[in-house]
mmCIF file of C-alpha atoms and ligand atoms in Angstrom:
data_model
loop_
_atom_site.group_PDB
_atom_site.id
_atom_site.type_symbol
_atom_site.label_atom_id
_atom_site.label_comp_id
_atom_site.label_asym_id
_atom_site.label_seq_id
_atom_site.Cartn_x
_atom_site.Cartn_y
_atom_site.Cartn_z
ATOM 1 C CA UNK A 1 77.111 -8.421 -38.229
ATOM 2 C CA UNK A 2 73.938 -5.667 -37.780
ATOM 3 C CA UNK A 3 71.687 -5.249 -40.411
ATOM 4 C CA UNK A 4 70.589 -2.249 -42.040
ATOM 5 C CA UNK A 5 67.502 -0.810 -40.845
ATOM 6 C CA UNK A 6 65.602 -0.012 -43.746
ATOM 7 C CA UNK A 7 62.416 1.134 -42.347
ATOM 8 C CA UNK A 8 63.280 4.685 -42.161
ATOM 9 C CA UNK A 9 65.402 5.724 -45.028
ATOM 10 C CA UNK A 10 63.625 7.911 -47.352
ATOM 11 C CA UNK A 11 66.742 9.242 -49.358
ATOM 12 C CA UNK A 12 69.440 7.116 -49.650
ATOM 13 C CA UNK A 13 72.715 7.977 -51.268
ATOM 14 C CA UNK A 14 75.306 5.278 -52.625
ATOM 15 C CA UNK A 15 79.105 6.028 -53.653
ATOM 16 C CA UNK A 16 80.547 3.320 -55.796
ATOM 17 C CA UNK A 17 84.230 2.653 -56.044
ATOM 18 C CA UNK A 18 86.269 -0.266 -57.585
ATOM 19 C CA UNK A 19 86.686 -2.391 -55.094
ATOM 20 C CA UNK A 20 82.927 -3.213 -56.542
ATOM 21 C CA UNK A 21 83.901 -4.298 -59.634
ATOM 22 C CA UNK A 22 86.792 -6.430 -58.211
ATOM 23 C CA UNK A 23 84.802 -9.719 -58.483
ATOM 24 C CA UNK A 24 84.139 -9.127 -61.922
ATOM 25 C CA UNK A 25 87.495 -9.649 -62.421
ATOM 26 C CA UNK A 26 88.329 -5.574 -62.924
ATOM 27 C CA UNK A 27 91.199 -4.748 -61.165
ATOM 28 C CA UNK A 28 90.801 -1.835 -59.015
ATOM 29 C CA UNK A 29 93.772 0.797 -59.429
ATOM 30 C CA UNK A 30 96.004 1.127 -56.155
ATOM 31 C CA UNK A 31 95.950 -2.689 -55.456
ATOM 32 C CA UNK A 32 97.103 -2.971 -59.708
ATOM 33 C CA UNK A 33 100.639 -1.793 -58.893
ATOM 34 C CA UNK A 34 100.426 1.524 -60.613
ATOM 35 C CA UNK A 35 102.047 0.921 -63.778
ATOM 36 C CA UNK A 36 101.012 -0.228 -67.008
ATOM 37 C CA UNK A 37 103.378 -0.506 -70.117
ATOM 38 C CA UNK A 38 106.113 1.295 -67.617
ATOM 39 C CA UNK A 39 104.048 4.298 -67.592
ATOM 40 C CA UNK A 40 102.260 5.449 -64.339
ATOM 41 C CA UNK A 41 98.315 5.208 -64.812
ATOM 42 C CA UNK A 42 98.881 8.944 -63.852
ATOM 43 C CA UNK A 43 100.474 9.449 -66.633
ATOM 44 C CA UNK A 44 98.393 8.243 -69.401
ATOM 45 C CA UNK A 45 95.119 9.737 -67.366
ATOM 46 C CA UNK A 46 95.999 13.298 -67.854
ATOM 47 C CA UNK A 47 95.190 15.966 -70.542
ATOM 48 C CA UNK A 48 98.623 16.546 -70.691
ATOM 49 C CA UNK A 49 99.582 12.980 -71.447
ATOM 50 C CA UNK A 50 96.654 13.087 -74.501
ATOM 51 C CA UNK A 51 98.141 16.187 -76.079
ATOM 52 C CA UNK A 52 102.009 14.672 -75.911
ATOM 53 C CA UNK A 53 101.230 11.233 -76.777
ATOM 54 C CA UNK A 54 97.280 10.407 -77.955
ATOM 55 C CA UNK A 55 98.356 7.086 -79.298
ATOM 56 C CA UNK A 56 99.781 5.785 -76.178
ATOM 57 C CA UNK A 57 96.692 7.307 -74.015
ATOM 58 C CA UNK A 58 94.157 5.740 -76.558
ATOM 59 C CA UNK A 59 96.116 2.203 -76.402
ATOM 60 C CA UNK A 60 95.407 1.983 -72.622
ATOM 61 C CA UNK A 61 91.922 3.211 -72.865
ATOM 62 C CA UNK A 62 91.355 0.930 -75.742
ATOM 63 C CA UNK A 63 92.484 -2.227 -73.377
ATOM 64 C CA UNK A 64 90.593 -0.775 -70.449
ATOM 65 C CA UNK A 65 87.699 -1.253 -72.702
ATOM 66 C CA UNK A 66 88.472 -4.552 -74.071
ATOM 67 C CA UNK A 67 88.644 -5.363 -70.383
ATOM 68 C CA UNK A 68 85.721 -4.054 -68.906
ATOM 69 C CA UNK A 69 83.666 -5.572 -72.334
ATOM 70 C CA UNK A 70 83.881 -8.968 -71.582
ATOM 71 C CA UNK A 71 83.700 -8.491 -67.270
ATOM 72 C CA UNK A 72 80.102 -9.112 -66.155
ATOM 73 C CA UNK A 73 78.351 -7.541 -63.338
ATOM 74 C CA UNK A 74 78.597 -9.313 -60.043
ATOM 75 C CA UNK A 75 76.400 -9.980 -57.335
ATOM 76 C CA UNK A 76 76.845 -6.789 -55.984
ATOM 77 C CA UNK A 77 75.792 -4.879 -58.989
ATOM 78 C CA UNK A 78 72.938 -7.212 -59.083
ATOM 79 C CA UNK A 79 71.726 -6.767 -55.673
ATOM 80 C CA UNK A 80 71.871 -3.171 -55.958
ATOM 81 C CA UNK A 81 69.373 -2.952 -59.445
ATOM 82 C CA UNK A 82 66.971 -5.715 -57.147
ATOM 83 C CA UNK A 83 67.260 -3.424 -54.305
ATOM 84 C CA UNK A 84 66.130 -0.160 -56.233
ATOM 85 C CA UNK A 85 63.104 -2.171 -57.665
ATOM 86 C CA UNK A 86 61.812 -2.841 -54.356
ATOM 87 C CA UNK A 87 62.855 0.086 -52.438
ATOM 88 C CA UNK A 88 60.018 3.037 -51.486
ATOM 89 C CA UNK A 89 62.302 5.839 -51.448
ATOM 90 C CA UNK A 90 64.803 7.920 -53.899
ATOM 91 C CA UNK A 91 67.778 6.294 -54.572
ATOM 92 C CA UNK A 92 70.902 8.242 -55.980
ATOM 93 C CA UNK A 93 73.719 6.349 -57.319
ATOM 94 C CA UNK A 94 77.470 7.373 -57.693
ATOM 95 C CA UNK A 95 79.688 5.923 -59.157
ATOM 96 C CA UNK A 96 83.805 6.499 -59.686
ATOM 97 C CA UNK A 97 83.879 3.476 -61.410
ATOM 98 C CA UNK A 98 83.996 3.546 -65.539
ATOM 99 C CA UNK A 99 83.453 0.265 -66.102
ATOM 100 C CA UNK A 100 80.076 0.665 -67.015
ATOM 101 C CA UNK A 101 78.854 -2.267 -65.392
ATOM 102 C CA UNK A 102 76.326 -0.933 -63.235
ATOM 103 C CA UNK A 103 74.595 0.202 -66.297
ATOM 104 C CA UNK A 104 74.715 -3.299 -67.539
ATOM 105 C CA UNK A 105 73.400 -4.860 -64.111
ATOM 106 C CA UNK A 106 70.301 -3.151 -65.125
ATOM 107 C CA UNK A 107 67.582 -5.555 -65.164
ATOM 108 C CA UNK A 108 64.770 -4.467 -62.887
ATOM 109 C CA UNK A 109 65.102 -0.838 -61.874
ATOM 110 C CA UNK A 110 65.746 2.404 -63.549
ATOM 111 C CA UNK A 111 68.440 2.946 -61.045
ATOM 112 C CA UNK A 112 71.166 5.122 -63.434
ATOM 113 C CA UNK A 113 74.343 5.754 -62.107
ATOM 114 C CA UNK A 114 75.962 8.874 -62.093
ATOM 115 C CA UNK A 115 79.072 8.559 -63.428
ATOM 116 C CA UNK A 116 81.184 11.438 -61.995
ATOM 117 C CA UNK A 117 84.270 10.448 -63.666
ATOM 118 C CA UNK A 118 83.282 9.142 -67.174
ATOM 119 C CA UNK A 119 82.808 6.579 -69.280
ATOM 120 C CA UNK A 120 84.431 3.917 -71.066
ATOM 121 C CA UNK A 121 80.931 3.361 -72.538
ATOM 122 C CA UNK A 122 81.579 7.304 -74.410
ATOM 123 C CA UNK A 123 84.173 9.585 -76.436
ATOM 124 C CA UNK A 124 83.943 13.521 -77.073
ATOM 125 C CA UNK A 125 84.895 15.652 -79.487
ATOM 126 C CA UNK A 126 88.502 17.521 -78.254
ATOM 127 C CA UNK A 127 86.855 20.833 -80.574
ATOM 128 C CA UNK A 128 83.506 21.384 -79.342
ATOM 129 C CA UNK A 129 82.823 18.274 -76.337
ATOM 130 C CA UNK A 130 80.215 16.741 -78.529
ATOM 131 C CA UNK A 131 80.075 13.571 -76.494
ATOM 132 C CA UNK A 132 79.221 10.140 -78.815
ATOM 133 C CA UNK A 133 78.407 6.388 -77.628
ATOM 134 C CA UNK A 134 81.761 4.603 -78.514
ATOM 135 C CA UNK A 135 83.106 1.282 -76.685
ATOM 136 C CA UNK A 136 85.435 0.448 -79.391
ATOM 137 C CA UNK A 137 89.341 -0.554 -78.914
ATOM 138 C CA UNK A 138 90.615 2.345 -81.104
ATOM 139 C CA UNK A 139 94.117 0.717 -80.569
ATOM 140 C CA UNK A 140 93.980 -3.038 -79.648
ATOM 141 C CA UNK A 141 97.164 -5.255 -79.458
ATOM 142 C CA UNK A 142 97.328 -7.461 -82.253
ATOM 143 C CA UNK A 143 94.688 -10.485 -82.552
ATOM 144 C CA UNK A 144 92.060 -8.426 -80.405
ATOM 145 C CA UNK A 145 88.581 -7.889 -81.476
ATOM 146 C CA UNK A 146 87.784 -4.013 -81.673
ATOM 147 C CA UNK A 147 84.418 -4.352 -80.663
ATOM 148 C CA UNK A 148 83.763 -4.531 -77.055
ATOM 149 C CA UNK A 149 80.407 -5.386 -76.839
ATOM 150 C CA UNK A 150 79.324 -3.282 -74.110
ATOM 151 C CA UNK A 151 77.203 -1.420 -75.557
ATOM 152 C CA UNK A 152 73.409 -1.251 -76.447
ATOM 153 C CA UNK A 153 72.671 2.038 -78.237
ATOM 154 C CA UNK A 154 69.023 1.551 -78.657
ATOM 155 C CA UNK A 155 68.319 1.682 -74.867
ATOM 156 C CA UNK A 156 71.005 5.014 -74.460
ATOM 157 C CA UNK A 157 69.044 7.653 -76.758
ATOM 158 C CA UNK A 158 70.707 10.545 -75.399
ATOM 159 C CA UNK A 159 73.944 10.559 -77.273
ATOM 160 C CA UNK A 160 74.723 9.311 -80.775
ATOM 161 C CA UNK A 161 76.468 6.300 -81.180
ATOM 162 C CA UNK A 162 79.731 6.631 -83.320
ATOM 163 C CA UNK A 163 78.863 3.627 -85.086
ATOM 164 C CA UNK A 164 76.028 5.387 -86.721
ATOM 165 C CA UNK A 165 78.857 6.886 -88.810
ATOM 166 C CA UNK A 166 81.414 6.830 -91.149
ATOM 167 C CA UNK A 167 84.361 7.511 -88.864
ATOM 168 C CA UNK A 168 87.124 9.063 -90.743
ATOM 169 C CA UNK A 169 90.652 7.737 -88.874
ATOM 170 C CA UNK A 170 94.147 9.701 -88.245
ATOM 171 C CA UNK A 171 97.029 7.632 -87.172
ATOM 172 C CA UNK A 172 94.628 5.252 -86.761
ATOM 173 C CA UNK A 173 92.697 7.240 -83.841
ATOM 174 C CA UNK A 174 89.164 8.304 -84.475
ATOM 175 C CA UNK A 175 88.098 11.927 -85.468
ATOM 176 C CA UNK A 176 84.620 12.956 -84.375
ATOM 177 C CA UNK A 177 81.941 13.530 -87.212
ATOM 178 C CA UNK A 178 81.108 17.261 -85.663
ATOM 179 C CA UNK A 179 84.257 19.152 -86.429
ATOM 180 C CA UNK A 180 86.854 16.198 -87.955
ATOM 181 C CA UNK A 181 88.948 16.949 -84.672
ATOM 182 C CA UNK A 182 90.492 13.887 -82.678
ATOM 183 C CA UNK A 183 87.541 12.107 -80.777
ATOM 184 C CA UNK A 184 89.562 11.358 -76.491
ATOM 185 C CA UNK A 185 87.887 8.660 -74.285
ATOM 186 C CA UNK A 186 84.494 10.572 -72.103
ATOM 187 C CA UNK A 187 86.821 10.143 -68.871
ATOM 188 C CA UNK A 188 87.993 12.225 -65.961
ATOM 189 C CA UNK A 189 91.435 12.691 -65.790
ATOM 190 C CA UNK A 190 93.691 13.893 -63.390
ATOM 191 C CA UNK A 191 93.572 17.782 -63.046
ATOM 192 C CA UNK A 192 90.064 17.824 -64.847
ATOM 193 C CA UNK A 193 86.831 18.437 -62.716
ATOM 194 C CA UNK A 194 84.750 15.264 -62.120
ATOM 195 C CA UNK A 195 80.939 15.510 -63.958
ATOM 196 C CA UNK A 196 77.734 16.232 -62.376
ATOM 197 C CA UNK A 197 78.672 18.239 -59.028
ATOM 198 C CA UNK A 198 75.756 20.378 -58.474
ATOM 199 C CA UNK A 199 73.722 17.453 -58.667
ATOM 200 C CA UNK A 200 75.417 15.030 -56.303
ATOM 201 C CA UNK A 201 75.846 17.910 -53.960
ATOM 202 C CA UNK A 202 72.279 18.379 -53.975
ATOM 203 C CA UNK A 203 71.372 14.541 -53.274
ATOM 204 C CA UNK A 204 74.102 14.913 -50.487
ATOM 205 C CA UNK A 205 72.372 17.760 -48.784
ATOM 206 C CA UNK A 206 69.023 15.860 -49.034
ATOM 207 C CA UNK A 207 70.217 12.364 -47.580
ATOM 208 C CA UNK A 208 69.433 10.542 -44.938
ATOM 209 C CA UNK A 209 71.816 7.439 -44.828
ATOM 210 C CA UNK A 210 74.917 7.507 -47.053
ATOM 211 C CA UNK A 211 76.889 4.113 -47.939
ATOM 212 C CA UNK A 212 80.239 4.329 -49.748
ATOM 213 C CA UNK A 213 80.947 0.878 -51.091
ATOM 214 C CA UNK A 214 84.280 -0.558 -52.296
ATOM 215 C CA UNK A 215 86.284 2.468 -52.398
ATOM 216 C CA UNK A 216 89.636 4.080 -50.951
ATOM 217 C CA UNK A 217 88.373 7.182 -50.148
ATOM 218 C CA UNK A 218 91.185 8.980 -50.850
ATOM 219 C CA UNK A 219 89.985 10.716 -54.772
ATOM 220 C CA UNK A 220 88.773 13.665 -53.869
ATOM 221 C CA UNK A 221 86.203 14.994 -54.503
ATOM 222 C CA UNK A 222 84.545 11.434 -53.913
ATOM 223 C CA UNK A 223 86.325 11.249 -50.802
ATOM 224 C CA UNK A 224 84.607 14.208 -49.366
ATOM 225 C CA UNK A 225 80.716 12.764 -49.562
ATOM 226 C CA UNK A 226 80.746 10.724 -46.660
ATOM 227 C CA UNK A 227 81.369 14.110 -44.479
ATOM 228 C CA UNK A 228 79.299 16.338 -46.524
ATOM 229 C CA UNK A 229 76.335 13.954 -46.063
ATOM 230 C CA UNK A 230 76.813 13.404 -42.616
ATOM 231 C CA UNK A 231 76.982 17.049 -41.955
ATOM 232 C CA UNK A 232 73.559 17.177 -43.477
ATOM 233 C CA UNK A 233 72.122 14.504 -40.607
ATOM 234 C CA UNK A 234 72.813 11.494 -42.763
ATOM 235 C CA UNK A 235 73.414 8.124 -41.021
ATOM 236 C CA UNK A 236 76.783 6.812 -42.513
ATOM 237 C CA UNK A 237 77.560 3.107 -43.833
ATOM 238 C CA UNK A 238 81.348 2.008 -44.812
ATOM 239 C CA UNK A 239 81.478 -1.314 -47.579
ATOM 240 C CA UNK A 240 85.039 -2.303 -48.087
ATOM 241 C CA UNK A 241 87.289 -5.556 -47.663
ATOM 242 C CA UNK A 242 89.985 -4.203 -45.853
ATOM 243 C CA UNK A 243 89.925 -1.943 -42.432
ATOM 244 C CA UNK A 244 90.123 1.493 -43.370
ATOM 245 C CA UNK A 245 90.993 4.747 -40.937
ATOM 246 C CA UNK A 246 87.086 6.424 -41.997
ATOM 247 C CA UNK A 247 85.533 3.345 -40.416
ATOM 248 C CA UNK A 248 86.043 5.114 -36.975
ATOM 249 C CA UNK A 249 83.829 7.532 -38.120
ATOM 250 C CA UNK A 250 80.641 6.000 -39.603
ATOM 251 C CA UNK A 251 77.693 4.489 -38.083
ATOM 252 C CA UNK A 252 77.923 1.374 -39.676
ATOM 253 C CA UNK A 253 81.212 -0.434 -40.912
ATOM 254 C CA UNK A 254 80.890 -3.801 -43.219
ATOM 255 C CA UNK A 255 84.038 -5.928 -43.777
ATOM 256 C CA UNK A 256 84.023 -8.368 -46.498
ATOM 257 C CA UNK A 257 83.300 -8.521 -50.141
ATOM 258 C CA UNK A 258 81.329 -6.459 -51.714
ATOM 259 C CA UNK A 259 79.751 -9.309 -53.880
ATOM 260 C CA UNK A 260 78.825 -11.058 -50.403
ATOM 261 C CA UNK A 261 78.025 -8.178 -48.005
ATOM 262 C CA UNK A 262 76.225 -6.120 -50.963
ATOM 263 C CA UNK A 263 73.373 -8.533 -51.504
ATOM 264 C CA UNK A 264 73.110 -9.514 -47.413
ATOM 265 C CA UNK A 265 72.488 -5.887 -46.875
ATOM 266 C CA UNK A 266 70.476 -4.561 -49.881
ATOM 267 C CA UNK A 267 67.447 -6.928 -49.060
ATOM 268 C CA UNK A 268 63.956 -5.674 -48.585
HETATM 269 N N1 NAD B 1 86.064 -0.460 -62.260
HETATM 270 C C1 NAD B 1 86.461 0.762 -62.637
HETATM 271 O O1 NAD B 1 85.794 1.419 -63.424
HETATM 272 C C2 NAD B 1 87.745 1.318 -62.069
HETATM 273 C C3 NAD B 1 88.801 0.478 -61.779
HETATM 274 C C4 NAD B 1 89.989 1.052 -61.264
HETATM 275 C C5 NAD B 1 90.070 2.422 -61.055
HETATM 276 N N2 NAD B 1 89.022 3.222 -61.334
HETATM 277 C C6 NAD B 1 89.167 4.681 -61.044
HETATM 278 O O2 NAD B 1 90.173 4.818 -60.062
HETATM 279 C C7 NAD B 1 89.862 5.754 -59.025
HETATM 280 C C8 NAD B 1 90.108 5.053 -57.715
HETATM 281 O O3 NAD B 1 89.208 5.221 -56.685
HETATM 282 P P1 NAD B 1 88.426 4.020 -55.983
HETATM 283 O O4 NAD B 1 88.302 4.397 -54.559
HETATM 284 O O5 NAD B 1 87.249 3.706 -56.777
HETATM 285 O O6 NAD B 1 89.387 2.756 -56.129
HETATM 286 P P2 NAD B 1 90.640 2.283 -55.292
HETATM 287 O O7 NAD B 1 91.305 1.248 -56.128
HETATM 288 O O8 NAD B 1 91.419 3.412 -54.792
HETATM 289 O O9 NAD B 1 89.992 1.552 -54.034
HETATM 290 C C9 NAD B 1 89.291 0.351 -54.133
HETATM 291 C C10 NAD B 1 88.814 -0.022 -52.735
HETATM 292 O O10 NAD B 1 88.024 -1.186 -52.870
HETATM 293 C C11 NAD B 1 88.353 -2.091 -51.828
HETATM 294 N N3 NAD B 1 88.019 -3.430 -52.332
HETATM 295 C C12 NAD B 1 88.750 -4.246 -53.134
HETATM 296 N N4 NAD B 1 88.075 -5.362 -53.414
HETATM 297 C C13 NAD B 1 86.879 -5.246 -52.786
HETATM 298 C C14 NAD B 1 85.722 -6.074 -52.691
HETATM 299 N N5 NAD B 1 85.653 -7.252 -53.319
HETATM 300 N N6 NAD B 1 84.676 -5.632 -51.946
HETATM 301 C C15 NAD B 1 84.734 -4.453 -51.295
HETATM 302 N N7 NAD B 1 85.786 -3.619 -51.355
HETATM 303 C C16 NAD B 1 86.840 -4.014 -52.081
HETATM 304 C C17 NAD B 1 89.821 -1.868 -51.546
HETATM 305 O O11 NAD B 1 90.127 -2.248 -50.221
HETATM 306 C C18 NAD B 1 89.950 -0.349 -51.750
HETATM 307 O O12 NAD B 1 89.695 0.350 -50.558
HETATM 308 C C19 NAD B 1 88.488 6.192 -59.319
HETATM 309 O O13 NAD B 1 88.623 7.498 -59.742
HETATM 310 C C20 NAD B 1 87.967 5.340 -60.473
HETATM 311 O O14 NAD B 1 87.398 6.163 -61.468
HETATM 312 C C21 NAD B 1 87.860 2.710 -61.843
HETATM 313 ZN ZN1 ZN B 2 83.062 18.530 -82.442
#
């Protein structure tokens, strides 16, 4: 298998998907069969679906967080913080994933993802987008903790954490301490635009190799980066497990696990 050549990447772009959270035991979302509770994720993960139903769309985002509280990062994760320590150049990383778990991978570097669509880690305010640190189940099934545990709110000092108040409850769902208005998860759903475009478009124009790791590449408009970047000059890696049809059309294409082929790459 070929080896990155490190030696003459100055700007180096990563997009995260979750096939990189797989070995942490997170299941990533085509492979999960698409339904949950008979409902189509789609159909829990829209504004729409909040408005008609927010106890339904709050129990699957509670248990999405109960989930992702007690997964761990993996190797992957790992190698990537190790990587960023070492590495003499700007790194800028992407994420789709919610998980939060590169976050919590974060030992050496100050390598922050950008987490284009959201947060388990966060709600908002539905009033006035006041966003809060919150990992708690809202909803759990019966017999589960609410606390996730994912979160350390002394190291995140740019948003409150919810905890820091007395939460006043509505059909058991939380209402935000700005305006007493229903508090939703801090996540992109379907039909809502992802976060942080202008500045991932910027690191895109200014990139020299990209590497897309563990995802479909068919959300757009994550799917889209690998061109973009290329059609700046950027050399082009593909991570994923299984063959994919954008693997004729990169540089560099890595079969295997990301928890394997992550840390054999990212080595300095
Ligand atoms: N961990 C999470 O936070 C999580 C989990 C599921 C879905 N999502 C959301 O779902 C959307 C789906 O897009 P996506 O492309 O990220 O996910 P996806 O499920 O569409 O694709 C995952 C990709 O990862 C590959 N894969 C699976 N296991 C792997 C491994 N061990 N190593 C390397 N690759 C592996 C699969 O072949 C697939 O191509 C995103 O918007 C994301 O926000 C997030
Ligand atoms: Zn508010």
């Amino acid at each position: 298998m070929s080896q990155i050549d490190w030696s003459h990447v100055k700007n180096l772009v990563l997009l995260s998907g979750a096939g990189i959270s797989a070995a942490s035991g997170i299941a990533t979302f085509r492979g999960s069969g698409g339904l949950w509770e008979n409902h189509r994720i789609e159909d829990v993960a829209t504004p729409e679906a909040f408005n008609q139903d927010p106890q339904l769309v709050w129990r699957f985002y509670s248990m999405r967080r109960l989930q992702a509280g007690h997964a761990k990062p993996n190797e992957a994760h790992k190698a990537l913080d190790a990587f960023a320590e070492k590495f003499n150049g700007e790194i800028t990383l992407i994420t789709q994933n919610v998980d939060g778990l590169h976050r919590r991978a974060q030992k050496k570097s100050h390598l922050d993802a950008i987490c284009m669509h959201g947060t388990l880690e966060k709600s908002r305010c539905t009033h006035c987008h006041e966003i809060y640190l919150d990992d708690m189940a809202w909803l759990p099934s019966e017999g589960m903790p609410r606390q996730t545990g994912l979160l350390r709110t002394d190291e995140q000092a740019n948003s409150d954490a919810l905890s820091n108040y007395k939460i006043k409850l509505s059909d058991g769902l939380p209402l935000s301490p700005c305006c007493q208005e229903l508090l939703r998860p801090h996540i992109v759903w379907f039909g809502e635009e992802p976060l942080f475009m202008p500045k991932i478009f910027a690191s895109l124009e200014r990139c020299d190799l990209f590497a897309s790791i563990g995802t479909s590449g068919v959300v757009y408009p994550a799917a889209a980066f690998l061109e973009i970047a290329k059609s700046h000059g950027a050399e082009t890696v593909l991570f994923n497990v299984e063959s994919l049809p954008q693997q004729e059309h990169v540089d560099l294409y890595i079969q295997g696990p990301a928890e394997e082929t992550v840390p054999q790459q990212f080595s300095l």
